[in-house]
PDB file of C-alpha atoms in Angstrom:
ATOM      1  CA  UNK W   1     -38.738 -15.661 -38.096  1.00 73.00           C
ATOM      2  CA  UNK W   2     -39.122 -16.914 -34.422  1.00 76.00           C
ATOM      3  CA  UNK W   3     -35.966 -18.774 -35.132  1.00 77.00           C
ATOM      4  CA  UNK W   4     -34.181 -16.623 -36.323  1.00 80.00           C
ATOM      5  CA  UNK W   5     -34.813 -14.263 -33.063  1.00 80.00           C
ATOM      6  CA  UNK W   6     -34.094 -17.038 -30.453  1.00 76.00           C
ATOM      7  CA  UNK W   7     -30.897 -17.396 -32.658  1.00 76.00           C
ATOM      8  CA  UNK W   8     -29.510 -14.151 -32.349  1.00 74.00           C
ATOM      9  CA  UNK W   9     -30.603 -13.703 -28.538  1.00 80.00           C
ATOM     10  CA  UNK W  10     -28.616 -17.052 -28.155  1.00 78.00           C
ATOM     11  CA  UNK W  11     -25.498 -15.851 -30.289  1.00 77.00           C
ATOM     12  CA  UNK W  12     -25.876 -12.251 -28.832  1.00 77.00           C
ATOM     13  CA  UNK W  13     -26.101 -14.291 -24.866  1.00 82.00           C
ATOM     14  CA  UNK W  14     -22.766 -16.227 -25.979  1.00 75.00           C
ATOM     15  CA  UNK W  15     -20.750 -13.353 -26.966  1.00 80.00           C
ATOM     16  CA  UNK W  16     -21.466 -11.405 -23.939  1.00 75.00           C
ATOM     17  CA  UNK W  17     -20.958 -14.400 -21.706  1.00 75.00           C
ATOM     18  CA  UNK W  18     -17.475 -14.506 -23.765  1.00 75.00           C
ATOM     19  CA  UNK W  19     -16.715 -11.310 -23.365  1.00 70.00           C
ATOM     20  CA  UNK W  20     -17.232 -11.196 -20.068  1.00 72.00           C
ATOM     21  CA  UNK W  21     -14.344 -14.148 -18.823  1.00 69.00           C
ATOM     22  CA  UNK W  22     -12.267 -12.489 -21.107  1.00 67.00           C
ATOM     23  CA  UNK W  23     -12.180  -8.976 -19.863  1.00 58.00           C
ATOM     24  CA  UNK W  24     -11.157 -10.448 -16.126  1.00 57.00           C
ATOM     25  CA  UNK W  25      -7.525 -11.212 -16.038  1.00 59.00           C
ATOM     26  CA  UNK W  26      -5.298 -12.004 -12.844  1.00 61.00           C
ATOM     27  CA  UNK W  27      -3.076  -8.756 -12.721  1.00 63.00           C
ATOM     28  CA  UNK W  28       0.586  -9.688 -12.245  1.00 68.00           C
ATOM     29  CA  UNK W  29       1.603  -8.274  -9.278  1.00 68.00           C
ATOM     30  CA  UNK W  30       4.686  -6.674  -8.830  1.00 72.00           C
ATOM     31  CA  UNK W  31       7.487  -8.110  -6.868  1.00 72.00           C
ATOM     32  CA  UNK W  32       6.027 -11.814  -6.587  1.00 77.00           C
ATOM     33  CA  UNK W  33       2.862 -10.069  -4.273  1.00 78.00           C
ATOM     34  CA  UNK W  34       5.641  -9.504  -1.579  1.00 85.00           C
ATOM     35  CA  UNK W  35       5.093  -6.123  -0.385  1.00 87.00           C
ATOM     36  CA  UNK W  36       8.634  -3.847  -0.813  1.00 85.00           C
ATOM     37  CA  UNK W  37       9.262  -0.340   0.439  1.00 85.00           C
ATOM     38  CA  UNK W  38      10.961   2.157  -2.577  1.00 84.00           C
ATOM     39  CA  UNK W  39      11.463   4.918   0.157  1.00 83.00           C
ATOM     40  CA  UNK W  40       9.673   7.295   2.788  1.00 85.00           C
ATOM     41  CA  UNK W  41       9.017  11.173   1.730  1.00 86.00           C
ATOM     42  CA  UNK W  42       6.893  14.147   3.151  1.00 83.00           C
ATOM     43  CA  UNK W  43       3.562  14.455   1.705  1.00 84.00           C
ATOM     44  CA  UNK W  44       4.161  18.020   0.217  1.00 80.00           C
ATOM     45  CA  UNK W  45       3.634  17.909  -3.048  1.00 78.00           C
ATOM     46  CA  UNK W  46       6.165  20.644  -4.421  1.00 79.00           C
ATOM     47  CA  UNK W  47       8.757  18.460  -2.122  1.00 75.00           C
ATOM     48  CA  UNK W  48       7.310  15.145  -3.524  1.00 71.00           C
ATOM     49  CA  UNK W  49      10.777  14.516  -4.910  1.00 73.00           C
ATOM     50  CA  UNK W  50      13.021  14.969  -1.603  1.00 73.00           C
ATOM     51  CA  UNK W  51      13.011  11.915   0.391  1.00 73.00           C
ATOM     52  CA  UNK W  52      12.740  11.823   4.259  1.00 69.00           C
ATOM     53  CA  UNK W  53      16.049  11.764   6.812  1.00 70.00           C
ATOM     54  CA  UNK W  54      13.347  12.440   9.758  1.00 71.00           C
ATOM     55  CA  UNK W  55      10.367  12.605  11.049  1.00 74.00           C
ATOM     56  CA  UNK W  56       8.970  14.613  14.259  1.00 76.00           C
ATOM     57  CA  UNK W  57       6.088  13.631  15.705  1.00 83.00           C
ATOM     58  CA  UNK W  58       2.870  14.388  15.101  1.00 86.00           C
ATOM     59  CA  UNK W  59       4.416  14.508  10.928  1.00 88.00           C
ATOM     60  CA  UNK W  60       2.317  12.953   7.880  1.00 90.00           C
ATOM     61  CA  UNK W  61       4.841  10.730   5.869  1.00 89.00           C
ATOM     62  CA  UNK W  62       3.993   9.146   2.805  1.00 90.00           C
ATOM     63  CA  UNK W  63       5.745   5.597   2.555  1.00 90.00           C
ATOM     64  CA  UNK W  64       6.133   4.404  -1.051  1.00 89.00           C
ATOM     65  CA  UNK W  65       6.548   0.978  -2.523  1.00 90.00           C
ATOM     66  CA  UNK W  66       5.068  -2.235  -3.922  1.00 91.00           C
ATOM     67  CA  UNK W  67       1.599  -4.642  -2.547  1.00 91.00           C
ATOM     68  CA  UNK W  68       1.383  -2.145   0.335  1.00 93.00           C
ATOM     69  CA  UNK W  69      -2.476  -2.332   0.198  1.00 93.00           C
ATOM     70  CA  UNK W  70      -2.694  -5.113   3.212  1.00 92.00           C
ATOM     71  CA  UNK W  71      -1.213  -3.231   5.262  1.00 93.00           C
ATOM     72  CA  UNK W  72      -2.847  -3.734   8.680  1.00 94.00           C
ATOM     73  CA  UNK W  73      -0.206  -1.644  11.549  1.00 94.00           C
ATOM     74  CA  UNK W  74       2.437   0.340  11.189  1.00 93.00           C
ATOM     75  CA  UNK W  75       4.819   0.630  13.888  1.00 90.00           C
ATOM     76  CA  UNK W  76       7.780   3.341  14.987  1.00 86.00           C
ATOM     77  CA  UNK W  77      10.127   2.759  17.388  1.00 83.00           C
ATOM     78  CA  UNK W  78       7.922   0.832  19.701  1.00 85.00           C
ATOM     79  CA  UNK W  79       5.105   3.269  19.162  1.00 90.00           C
ATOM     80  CA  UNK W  80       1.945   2.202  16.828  1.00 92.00           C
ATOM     81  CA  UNK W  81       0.728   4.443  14.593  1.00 93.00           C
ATOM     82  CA  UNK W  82      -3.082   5.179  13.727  1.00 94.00           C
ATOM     83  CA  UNK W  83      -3.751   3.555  10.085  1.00 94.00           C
ATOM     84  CA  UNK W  84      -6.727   5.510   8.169  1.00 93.00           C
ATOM     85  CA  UNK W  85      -8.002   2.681   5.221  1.00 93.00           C
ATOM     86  CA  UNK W  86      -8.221   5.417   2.975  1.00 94.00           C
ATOM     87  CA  UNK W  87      -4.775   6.365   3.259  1.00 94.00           C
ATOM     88  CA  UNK W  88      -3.608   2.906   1.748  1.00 95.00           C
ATOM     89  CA  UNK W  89      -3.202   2.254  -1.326  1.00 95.00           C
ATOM     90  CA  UNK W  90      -0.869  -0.779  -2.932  1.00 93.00           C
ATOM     91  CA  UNK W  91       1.687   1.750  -3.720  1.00 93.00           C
ATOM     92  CA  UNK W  92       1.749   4.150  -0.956  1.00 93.00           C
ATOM     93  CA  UNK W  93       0.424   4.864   2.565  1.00 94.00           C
ATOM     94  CA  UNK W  94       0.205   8.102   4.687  1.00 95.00           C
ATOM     95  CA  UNK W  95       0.537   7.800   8.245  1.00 94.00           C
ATOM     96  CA  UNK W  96       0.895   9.975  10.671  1.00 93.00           C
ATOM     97  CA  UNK W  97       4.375   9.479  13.376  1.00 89.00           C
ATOM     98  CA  UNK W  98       2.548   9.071  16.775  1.00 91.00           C
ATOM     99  CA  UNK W  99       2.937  12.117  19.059  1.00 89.00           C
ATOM    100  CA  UNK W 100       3.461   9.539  22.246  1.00 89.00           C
ATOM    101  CA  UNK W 101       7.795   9.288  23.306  1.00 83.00           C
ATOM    102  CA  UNK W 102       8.721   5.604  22.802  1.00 82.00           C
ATOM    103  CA  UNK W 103      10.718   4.091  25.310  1.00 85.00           C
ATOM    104  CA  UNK W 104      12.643   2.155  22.947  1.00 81.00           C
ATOM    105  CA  UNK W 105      14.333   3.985  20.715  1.00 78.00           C
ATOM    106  CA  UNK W 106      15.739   2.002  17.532  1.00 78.00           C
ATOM    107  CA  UNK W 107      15.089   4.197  14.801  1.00 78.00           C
ATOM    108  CA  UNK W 108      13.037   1.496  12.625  1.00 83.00           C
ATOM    109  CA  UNK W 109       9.704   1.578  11.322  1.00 86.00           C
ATOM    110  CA  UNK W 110       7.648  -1.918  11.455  1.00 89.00           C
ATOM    111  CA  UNK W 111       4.833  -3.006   8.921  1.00 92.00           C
ATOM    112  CA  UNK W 112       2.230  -5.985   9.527  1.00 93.00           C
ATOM    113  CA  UNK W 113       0.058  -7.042   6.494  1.00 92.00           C
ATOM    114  CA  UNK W 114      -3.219  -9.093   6.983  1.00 91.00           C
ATOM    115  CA  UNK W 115      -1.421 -12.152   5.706  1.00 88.00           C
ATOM    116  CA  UNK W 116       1.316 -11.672   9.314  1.00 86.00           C
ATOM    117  CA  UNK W 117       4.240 -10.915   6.882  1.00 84.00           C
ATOM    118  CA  UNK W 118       6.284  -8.358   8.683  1.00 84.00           C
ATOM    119  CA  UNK W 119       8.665  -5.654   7.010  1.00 77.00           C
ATOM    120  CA  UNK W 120      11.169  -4.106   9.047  1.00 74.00           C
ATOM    121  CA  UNK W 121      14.130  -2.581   6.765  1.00 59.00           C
ATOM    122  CA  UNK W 122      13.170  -0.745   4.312  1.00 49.00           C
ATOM    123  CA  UNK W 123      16.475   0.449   3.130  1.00 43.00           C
ATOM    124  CA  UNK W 124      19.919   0.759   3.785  1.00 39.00           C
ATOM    125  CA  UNK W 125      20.713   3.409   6.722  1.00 42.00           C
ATOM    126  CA  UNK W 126      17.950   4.487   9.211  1.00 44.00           C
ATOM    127  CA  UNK W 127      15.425   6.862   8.994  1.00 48.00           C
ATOM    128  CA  UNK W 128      16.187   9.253  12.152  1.00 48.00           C
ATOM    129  CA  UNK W 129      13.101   9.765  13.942  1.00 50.00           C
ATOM    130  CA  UNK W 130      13.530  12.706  15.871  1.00 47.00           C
ATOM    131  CA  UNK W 131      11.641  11.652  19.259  1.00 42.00           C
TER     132      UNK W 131
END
């Protein structure tokens, strides 16, 4: 009977250990890992489907895309914006435009992930950030 026990405890030990490697896969991330921005929108949600021409300062923005999550600054114009952690996610961030004026005004917003990958066009015109 003893046997029989230190049988099943074994079996029962080997099925969990089984289970366990098998219920951690590698996700597939999206875009080869690269991070991509979709587009930049206000963080209303009954205007979550109108996306953003400008920004004022001081204005929450919601930037929305693909492997955002190691995102590390945020930059616009030549002005650096305050990142909150909780904020990111992989697919979207909220930031806040800083209040300060730039001095250089080029109408681009800069992102630096942990890794030092930089993304500086997100799409084809310019957001107009009205400093």
């Amino acid at each position: 009977m003893k046997k029989i026990q230190n049988l099943a405890i074994l079996l029962l030990t080997a099925i969990a250990v089984m289970g366990i490697y098998t219920s951690c896969k590698k996700t597939e991330l999206s875009n080869n890992g690269e991070p991509k921005i979709s587009y930049v929108r206000i963080t209303a949600p009954e205007s979550s489907d109108s996306l953003l021409i400008g920004a004022g300062q001081g204005r929450l923005v919601a930037i929305i895309g693909e492997n955002l999550g190691k995102a590390v600054e945020i930059w616009f114009n030549d002005q650096k914006a305050v990142l909150t952690p909780t904020y990111i996610t992989n697919t979207s961030i909220l930031v806040t435009v800083p209040t300060r004026i730039p001095v250089n005004v080029n109408n681009k917003i800069k992102m630096i992930f942990s890794d030092g990958k930089q993304q500086n066009k997100f799409w084809p015109g310019h957001i107009h950030l009205l400093v």
